[in-house]
Structures are given as C-alpha cells and as structure tokens.
CSV table of C-alpha atoms in Angstrom, one decimal:
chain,number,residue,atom,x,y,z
A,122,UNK,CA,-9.9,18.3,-5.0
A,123,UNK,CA,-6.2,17.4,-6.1
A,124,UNK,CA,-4.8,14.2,-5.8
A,125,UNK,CA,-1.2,13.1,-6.2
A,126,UNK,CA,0.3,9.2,-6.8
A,127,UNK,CA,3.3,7.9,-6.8
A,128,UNK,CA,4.2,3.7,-7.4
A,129,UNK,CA,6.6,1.2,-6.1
A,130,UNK,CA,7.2,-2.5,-6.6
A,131,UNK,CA,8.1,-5.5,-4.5
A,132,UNK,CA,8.5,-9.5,-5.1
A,133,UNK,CA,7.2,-11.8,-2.6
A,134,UNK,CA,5.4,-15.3,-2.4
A,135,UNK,CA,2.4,-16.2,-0.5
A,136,UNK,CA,-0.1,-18.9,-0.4
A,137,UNK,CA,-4.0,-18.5,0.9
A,138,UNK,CA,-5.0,-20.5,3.5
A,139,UNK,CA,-9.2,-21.4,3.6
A,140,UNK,CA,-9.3,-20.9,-0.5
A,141,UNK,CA,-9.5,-24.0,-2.6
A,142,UNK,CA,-7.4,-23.4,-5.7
A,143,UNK,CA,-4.1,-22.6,-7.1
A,144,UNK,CA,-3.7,-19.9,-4.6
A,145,UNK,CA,-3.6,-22.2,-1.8
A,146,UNK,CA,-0.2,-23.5,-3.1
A,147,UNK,CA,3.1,-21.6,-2.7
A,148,UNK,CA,3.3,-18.6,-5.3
A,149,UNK,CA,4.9,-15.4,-5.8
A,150,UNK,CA,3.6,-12.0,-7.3
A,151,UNK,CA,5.7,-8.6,-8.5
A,152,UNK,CA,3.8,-6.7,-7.0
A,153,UNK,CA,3.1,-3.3,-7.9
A,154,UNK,CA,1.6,-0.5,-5.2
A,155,UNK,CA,0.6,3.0,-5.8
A,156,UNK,CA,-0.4,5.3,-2.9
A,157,UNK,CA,-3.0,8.0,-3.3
A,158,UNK,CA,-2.8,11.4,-1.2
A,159,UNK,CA,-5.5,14.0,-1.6
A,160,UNK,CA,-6.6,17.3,-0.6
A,161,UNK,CA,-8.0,20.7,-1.2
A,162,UNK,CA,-5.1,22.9,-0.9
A,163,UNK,CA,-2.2,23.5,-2.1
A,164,UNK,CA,1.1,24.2,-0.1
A,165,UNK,CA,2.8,27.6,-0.9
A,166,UNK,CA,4.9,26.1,-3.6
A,167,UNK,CA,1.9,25.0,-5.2
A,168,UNK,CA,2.1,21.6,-4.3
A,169,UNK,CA,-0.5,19.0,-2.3
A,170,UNK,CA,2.2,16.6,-1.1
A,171,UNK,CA,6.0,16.5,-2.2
A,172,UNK,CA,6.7,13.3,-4.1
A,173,UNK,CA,10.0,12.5,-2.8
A,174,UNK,CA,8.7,12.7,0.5
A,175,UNK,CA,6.1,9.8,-0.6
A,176,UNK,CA,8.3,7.5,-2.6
A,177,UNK,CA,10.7,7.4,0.0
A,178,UNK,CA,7.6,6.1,2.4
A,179,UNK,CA,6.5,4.0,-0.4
A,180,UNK,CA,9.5,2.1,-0.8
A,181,UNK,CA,10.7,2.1,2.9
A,182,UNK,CA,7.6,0.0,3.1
A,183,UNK,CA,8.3,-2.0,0.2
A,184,UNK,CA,11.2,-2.9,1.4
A,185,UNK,CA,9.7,-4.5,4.5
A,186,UNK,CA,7.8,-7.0,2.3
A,187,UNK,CA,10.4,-7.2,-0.4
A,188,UNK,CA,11.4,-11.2,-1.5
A,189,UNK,CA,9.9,-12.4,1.9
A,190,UNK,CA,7.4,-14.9,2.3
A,191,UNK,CA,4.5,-12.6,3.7
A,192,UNK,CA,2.7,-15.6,5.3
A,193,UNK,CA,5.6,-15.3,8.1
A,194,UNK,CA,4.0,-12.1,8.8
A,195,UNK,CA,1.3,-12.6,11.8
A,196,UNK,CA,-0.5,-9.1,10.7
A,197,UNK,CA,-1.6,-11.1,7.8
A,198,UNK,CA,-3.3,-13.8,10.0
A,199,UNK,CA,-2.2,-16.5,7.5
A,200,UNK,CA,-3.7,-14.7,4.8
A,201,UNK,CA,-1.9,-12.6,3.2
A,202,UNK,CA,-4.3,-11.2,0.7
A,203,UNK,CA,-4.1,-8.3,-1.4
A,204,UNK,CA,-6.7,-6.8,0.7
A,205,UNK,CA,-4.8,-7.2,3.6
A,206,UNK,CA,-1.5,-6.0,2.3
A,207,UNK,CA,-2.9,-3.1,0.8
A,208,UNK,CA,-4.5,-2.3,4.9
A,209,UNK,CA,-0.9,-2.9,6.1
A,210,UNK,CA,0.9,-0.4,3.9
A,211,UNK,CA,-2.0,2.2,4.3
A,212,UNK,CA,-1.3,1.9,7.8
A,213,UNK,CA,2.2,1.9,7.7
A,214,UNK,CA,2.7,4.9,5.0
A,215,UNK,CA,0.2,6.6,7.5
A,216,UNK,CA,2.6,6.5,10.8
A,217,UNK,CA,5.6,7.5,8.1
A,218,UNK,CA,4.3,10.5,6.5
A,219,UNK,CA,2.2,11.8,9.6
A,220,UNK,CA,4.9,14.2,10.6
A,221,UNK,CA,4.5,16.2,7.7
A,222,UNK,CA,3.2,19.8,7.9
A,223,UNK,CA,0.6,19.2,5.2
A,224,UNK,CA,-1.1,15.9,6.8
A,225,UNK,CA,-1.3,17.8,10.3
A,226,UNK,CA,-2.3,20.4,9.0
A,227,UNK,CA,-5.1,18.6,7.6
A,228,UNK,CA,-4.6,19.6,4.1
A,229,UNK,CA,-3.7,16.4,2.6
A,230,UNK,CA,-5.0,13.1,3.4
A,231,UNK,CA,-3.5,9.5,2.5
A,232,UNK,CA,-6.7,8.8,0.3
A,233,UNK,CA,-6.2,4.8,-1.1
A,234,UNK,CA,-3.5,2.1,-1.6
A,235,UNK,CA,-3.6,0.0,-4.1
A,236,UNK,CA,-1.9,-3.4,-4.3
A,237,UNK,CA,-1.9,-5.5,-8.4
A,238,UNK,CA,-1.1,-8.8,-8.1
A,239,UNK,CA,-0.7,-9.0,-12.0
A,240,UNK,CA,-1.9,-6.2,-14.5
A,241,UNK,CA,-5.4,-6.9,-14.3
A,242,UNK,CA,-5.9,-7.7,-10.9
A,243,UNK,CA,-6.1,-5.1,-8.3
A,244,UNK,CA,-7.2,-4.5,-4.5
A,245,UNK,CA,-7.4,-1.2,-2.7
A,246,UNK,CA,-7.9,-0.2,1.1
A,247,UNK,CA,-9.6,3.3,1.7
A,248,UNK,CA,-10.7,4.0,5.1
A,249,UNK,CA,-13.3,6.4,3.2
C-alpha cells in the first residue's frame, strides 16, 4: 500500500458550547491539517496522487476556514470541534479531488484528515 501527505495551515477562533472549561470561552488555534491519500497502484509516472493537485485542494479548503470564527459555520452545529472540522474538510477535499483519473479510477483513495489544534493535540476523521 502507498500513501502520500501533504499539510496546510489556517488560523481561526472557536469556542465549545456543552463543555465546561477554558474551551467554552472564545479562543483561537493555528491550525495545522494534513490529508492522507492511499492506494495500491501507481499511475504511469510512478506516482499514487500528484501533490500539487492535493495542496491546491488542501489549501482551497483552508482558505474557507482561514481567520474566521468557525462557530458561524452551521455545519459545525455550534461545535466546532476538531473532530468535526477534520469531517468537513474530508468531505470537502473529497468533492474537489473526485475528478481526478486516479480517485475514479479507484486507485487512490482519500484515506484520513488530520486536524492539530497545538503540537500535541490531534483529531482525525477516516470513514474506514
């Protein structure tokens, strides 16, 4: 199995409703997200998944997020979690880079996202 990754970054503030902390207050992160594609084959250029081609969806999607306040966003139901953003840009790097001959094709696969609040903290969404 090959797997490729590529990273992005955006700033935004949140705050989580139905948790009784710190969190609950208004707060930002810099986020960082990488996106995992995998598969079994390789194209004829010897490649899985060309990384321009992901970055550019990466950070398309970033930008969408980028120094807003994501609890303005209803997808997020008032909670925008890392959880939940890591589902939203799984989702949205899905409808981006389905037009690409690999992912019909059925040889490569947009595996995980992950979403890091800080360094050490760190949620992912996998549908598998």
């Amino acid at each position: 199995m090959f797997e490729v990754r590529v990273e992005s970054s955006f700033a935004a503030a949140h705050f989580l409703r139905d948790y009784h902390g710190k969190c609950e207050n208004l707060h930002g992160h810099n986020y960082k997200v990488f996106i995992h594609v995998r598969g079994e084959e390789l194209d004829s250029g010897g490649m899985l998944f060309d990384f321009g081609e992901l970055k550019s969806a990466l950070r398309e999607v970033c930008a969408v997020l980028d120094h807003k306040n994501l609890n303005d966003f209803p997808i997020f139901e008032q909670n925008p979690s890392a959880e939940r953003i890591a589902k939203f840009i799984f989702d949205k790097i899905s409808q981006i880079i389905e037009k690409n001959p690999s992912f019909q094709s059925g040889k490569a696969e947009l595996f995980a996202v992950d979403v890091f609040e800080t360094e050490t903290s760190r949620a992912r969404y996998s549908p598998f």
